CSV table of C-alpha atoms in Angstrom, one decimal:
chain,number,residue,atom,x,y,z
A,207,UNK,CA,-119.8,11.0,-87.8
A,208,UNK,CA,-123.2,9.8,-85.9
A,209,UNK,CA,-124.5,12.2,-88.9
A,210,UNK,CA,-124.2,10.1,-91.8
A,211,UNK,CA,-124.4,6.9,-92.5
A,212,UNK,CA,-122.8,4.1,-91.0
A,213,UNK,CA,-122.5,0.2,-91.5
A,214,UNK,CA,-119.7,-2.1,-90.0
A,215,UNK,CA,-120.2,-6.0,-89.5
A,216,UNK,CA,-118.1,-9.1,-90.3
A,217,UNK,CA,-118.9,-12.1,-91.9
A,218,UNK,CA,-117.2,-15.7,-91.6
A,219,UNK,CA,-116.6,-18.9,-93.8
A,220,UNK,CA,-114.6,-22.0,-93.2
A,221,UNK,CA,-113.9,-22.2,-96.7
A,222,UNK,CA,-110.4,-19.8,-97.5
A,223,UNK,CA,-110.9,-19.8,-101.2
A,224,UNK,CA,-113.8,-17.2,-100.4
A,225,UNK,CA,-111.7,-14.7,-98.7
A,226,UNK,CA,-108.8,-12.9,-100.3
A,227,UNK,CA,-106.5,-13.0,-97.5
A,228,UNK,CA,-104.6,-10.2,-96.8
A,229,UNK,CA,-106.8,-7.7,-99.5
A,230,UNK,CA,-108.1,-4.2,-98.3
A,231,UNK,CA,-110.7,-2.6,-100.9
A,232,UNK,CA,-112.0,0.5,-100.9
A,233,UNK,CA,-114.6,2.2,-102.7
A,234,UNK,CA,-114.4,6.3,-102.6
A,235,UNK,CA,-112.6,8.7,-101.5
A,236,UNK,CA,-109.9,8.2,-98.9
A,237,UNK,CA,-109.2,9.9,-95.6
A,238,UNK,CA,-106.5,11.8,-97.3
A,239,UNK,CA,-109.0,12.8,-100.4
A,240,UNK,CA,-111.9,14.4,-99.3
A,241,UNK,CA,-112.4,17.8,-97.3
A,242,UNK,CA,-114.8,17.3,-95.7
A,243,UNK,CA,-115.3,16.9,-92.0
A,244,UNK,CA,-118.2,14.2,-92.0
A,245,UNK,CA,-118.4,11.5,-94.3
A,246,UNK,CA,-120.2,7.9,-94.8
A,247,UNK,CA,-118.5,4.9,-93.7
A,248,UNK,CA,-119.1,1.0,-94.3
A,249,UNK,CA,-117.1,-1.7,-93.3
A,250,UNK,CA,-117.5,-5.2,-93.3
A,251,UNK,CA,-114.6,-7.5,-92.5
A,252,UNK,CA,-114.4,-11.1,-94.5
A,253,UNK,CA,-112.8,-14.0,-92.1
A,254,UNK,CA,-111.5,-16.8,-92.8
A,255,UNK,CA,-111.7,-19.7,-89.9
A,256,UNK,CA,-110.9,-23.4,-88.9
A,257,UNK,CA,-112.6,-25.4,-85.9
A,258,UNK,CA,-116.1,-23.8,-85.6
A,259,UNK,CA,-118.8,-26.0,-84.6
A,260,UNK,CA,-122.4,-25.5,-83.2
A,261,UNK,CA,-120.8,-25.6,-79.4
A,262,UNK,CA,-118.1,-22.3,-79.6
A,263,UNK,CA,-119.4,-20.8,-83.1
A,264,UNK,CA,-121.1,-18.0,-81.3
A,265,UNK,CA,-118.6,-17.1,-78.4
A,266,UNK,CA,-115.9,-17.2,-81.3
A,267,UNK,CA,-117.8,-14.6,-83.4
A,268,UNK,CA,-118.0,-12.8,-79.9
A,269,UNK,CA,-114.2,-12.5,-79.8
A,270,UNK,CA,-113.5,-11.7,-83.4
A,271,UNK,CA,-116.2,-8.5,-83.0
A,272,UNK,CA,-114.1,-7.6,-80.3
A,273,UNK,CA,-111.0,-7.6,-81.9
A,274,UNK,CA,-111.6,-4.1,-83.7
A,275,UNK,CA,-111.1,-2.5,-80.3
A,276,UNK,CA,-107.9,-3.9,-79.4
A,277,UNK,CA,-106.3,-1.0,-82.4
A,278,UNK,CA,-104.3,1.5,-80.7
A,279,UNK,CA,-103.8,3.7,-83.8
A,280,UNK,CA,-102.1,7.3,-83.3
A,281,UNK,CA,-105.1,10.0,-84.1
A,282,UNK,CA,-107.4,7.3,-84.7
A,283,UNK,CA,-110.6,6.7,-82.1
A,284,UNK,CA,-113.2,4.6,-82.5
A,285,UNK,CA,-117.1,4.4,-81.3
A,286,UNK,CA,-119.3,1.2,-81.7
A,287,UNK,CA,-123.0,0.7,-81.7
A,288,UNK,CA,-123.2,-2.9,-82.1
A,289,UNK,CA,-127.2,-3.1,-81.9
A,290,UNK,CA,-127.5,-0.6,-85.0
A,291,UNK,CA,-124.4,-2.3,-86.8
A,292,UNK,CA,-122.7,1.4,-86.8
A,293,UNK,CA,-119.3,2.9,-86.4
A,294,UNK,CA,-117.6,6.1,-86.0
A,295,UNK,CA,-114.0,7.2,-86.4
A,296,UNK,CA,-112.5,10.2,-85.5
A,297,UNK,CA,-109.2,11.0,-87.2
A,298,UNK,CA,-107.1,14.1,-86.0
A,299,UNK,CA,-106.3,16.7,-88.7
A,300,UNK,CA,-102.4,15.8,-86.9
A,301,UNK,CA,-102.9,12.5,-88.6
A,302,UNK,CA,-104.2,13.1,-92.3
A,303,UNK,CA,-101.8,15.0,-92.5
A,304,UNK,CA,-99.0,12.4,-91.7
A,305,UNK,CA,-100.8,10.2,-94.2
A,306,UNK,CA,-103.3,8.0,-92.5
A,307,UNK,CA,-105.5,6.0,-94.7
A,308,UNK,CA,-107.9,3.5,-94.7
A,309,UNK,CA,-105.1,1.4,-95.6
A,310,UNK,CA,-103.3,1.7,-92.5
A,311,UNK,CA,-106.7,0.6,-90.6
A,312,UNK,CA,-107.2,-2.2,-93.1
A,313,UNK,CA,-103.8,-3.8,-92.4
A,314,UNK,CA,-104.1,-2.8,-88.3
A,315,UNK,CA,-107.3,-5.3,-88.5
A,316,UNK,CA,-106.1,-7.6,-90.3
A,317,UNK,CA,-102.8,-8.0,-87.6
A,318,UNK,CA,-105.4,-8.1,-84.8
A,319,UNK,CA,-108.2,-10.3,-86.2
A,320,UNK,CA,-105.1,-12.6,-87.0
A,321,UNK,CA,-103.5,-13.4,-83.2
A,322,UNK,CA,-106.7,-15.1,-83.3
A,323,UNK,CA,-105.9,-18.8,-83.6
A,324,UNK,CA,-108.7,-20.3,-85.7
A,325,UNK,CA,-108.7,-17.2,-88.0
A,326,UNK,CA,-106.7,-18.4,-91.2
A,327,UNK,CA,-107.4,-15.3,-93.5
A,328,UNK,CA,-109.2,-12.1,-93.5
A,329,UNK,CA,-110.0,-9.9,-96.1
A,330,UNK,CA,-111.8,-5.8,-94.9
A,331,UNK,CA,-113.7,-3.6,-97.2
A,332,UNK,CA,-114.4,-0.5,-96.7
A,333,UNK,CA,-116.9,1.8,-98.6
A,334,UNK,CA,-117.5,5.7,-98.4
A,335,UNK,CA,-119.1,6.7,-101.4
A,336,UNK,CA,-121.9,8.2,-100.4
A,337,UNK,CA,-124.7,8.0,-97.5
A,338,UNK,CA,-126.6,5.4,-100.0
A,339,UNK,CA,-124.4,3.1,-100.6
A,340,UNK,CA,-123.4,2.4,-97.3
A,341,UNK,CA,-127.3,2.5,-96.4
A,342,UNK,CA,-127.9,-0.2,-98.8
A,343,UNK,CA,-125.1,-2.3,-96.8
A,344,UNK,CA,-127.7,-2.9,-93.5
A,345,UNK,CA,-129.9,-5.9,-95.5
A,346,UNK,CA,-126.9,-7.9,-95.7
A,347,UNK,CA,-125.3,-7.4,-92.5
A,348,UNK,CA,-128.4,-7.6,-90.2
A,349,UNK,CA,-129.2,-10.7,-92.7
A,350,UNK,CA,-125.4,-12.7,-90.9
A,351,UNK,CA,-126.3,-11.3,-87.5
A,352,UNK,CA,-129.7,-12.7,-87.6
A,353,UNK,CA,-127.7,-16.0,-88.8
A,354,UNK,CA,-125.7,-15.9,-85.5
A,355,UNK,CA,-128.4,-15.2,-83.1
A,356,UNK,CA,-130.4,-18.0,-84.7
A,357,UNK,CA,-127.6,-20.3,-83.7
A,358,UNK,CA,-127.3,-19.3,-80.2
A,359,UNK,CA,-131.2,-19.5,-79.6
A,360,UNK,CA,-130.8,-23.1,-81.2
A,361,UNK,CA,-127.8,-24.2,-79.4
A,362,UNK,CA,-129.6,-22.3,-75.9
A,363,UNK,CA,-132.7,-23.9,-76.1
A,364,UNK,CA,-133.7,-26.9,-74.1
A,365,UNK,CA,-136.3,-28.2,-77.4
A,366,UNK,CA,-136.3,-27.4,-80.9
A,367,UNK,CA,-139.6,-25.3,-81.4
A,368,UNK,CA,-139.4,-25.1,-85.3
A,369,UNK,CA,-143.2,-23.6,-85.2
A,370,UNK,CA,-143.2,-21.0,-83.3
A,371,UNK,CA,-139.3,-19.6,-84.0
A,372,UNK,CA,-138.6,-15.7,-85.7
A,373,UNK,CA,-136.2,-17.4,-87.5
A,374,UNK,CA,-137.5,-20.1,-90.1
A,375,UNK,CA,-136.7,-18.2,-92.7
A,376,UNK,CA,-133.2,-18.4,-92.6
A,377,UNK,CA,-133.6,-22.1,-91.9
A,378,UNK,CA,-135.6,-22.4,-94.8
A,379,UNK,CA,-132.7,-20.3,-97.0
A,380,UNK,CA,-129.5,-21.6,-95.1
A,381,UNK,CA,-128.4,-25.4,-95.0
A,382,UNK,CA,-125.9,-25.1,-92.3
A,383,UNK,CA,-128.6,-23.8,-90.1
A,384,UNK,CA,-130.9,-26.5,-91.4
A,385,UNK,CA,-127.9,-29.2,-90.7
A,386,UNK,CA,-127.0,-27.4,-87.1
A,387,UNK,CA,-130.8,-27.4,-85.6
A,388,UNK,CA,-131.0,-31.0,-87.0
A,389,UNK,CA,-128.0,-32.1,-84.9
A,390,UNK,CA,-129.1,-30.7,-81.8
A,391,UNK,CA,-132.1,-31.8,-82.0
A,392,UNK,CA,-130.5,-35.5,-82.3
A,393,UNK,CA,-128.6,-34.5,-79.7
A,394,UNK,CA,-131.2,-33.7,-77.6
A,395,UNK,CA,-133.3,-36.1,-78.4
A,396,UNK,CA,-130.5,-38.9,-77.5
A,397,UNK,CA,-129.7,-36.9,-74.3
A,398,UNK,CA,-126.4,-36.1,-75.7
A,399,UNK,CA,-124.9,-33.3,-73.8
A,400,UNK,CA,-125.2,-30.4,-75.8
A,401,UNK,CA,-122.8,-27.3,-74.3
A,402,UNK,CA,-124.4,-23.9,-74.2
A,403,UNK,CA,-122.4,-21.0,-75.4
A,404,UNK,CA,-122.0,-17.4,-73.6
A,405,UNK,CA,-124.6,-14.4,-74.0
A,406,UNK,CA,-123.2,-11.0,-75.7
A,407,UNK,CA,-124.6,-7.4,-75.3
């Protein structure tokens, strides 16, 4: 419910021994265990892919956020504010009662995120103990979206402006971003073509 809390985001390596493909933890009460009719839900989704590079890494993140609306559960609906990292699901009473869990949205995910063909594993968490815990969730997701939108500024922009960027302190913190700006900036610097990626809402 938009009245408690709520944190979903995803996360992506290229190394497979960080993700425990095909795993679906959860932490508190199930759908089928609790009475009540609002509770707190955090998500965050663990993906495994092949092939990323500074040139498709953010359109390619694009995709695999939009694979969560591709599920066509039976009593299941889902609501997405992307800016504020949130979700909401609505489960009819029809379908707790026939046994839906979070297991049965775990696996449905986990099917979709895979038809993707650089995904290699994926691994979905799920946490509804209690508004504070999935409060405390936010730092780390807005910490990988920040990652991502640093990369499509960097890949966008016709210079590298180190000085005067919002985001030098996950280039300070992160060597991949460290090793991505100083590529393009070779690359720009040579005149090396350098292709742009697609904007997202």
């Amino acid at each position: 419910s938009p009245e408690t809390a709520s944190v979903s985001f995803g996360v992506w390596t290229g190394d497979d021994a960080l993700v425990n493909d095909g795993q679906i933890t959860l932490m508190g009460p199930d759908v089928t265990e609790t009475s009540k009719k609002e509770n707190p839900f955090g998500k965050i989704v663990i993906t495994g892919v092949s092939g990323f590079d500074e040139t498709n890494a953010f359109q390619r993140n694009r995709e695999i956020y939009l694979k969560k609306f591709d599920l066509a559960l039976k009593g299941h609906m889902l609501r997405s504010a992307s800016h504020y990292m949130a979700e909401w699901h609505r489960i009819s009473q029809a379908a707790v009662t026939d046994g839906f869990s979070f297991g049965h949205l775990g696996s449905a995910l986990i099917r979709a995120y895979k038809t993707l063909p650089y995904v290699t594993s994926v691994e979905v968490i799920f946490v509804t103990t209690s508004d504070e815990d999935v409060t405390d969730l936010y730092d780390l997701g807005k910490r990988s979206t920040r990652i991502i939108q640093a990369m499509r500024k960097m890949v966008n922009e016709t210079a590298v402006n180190c000085a005067d960027c919002e985001y030098q302190d996950l280039c300070r913190d992160t060597g991949e971003l460290r090793r991505l700006r100083d590529e393009l900036a070779r690359k720009k610097r040579d005149g090396t073509p350098v292709p742009g990626v697609g904007h997202a809402n």
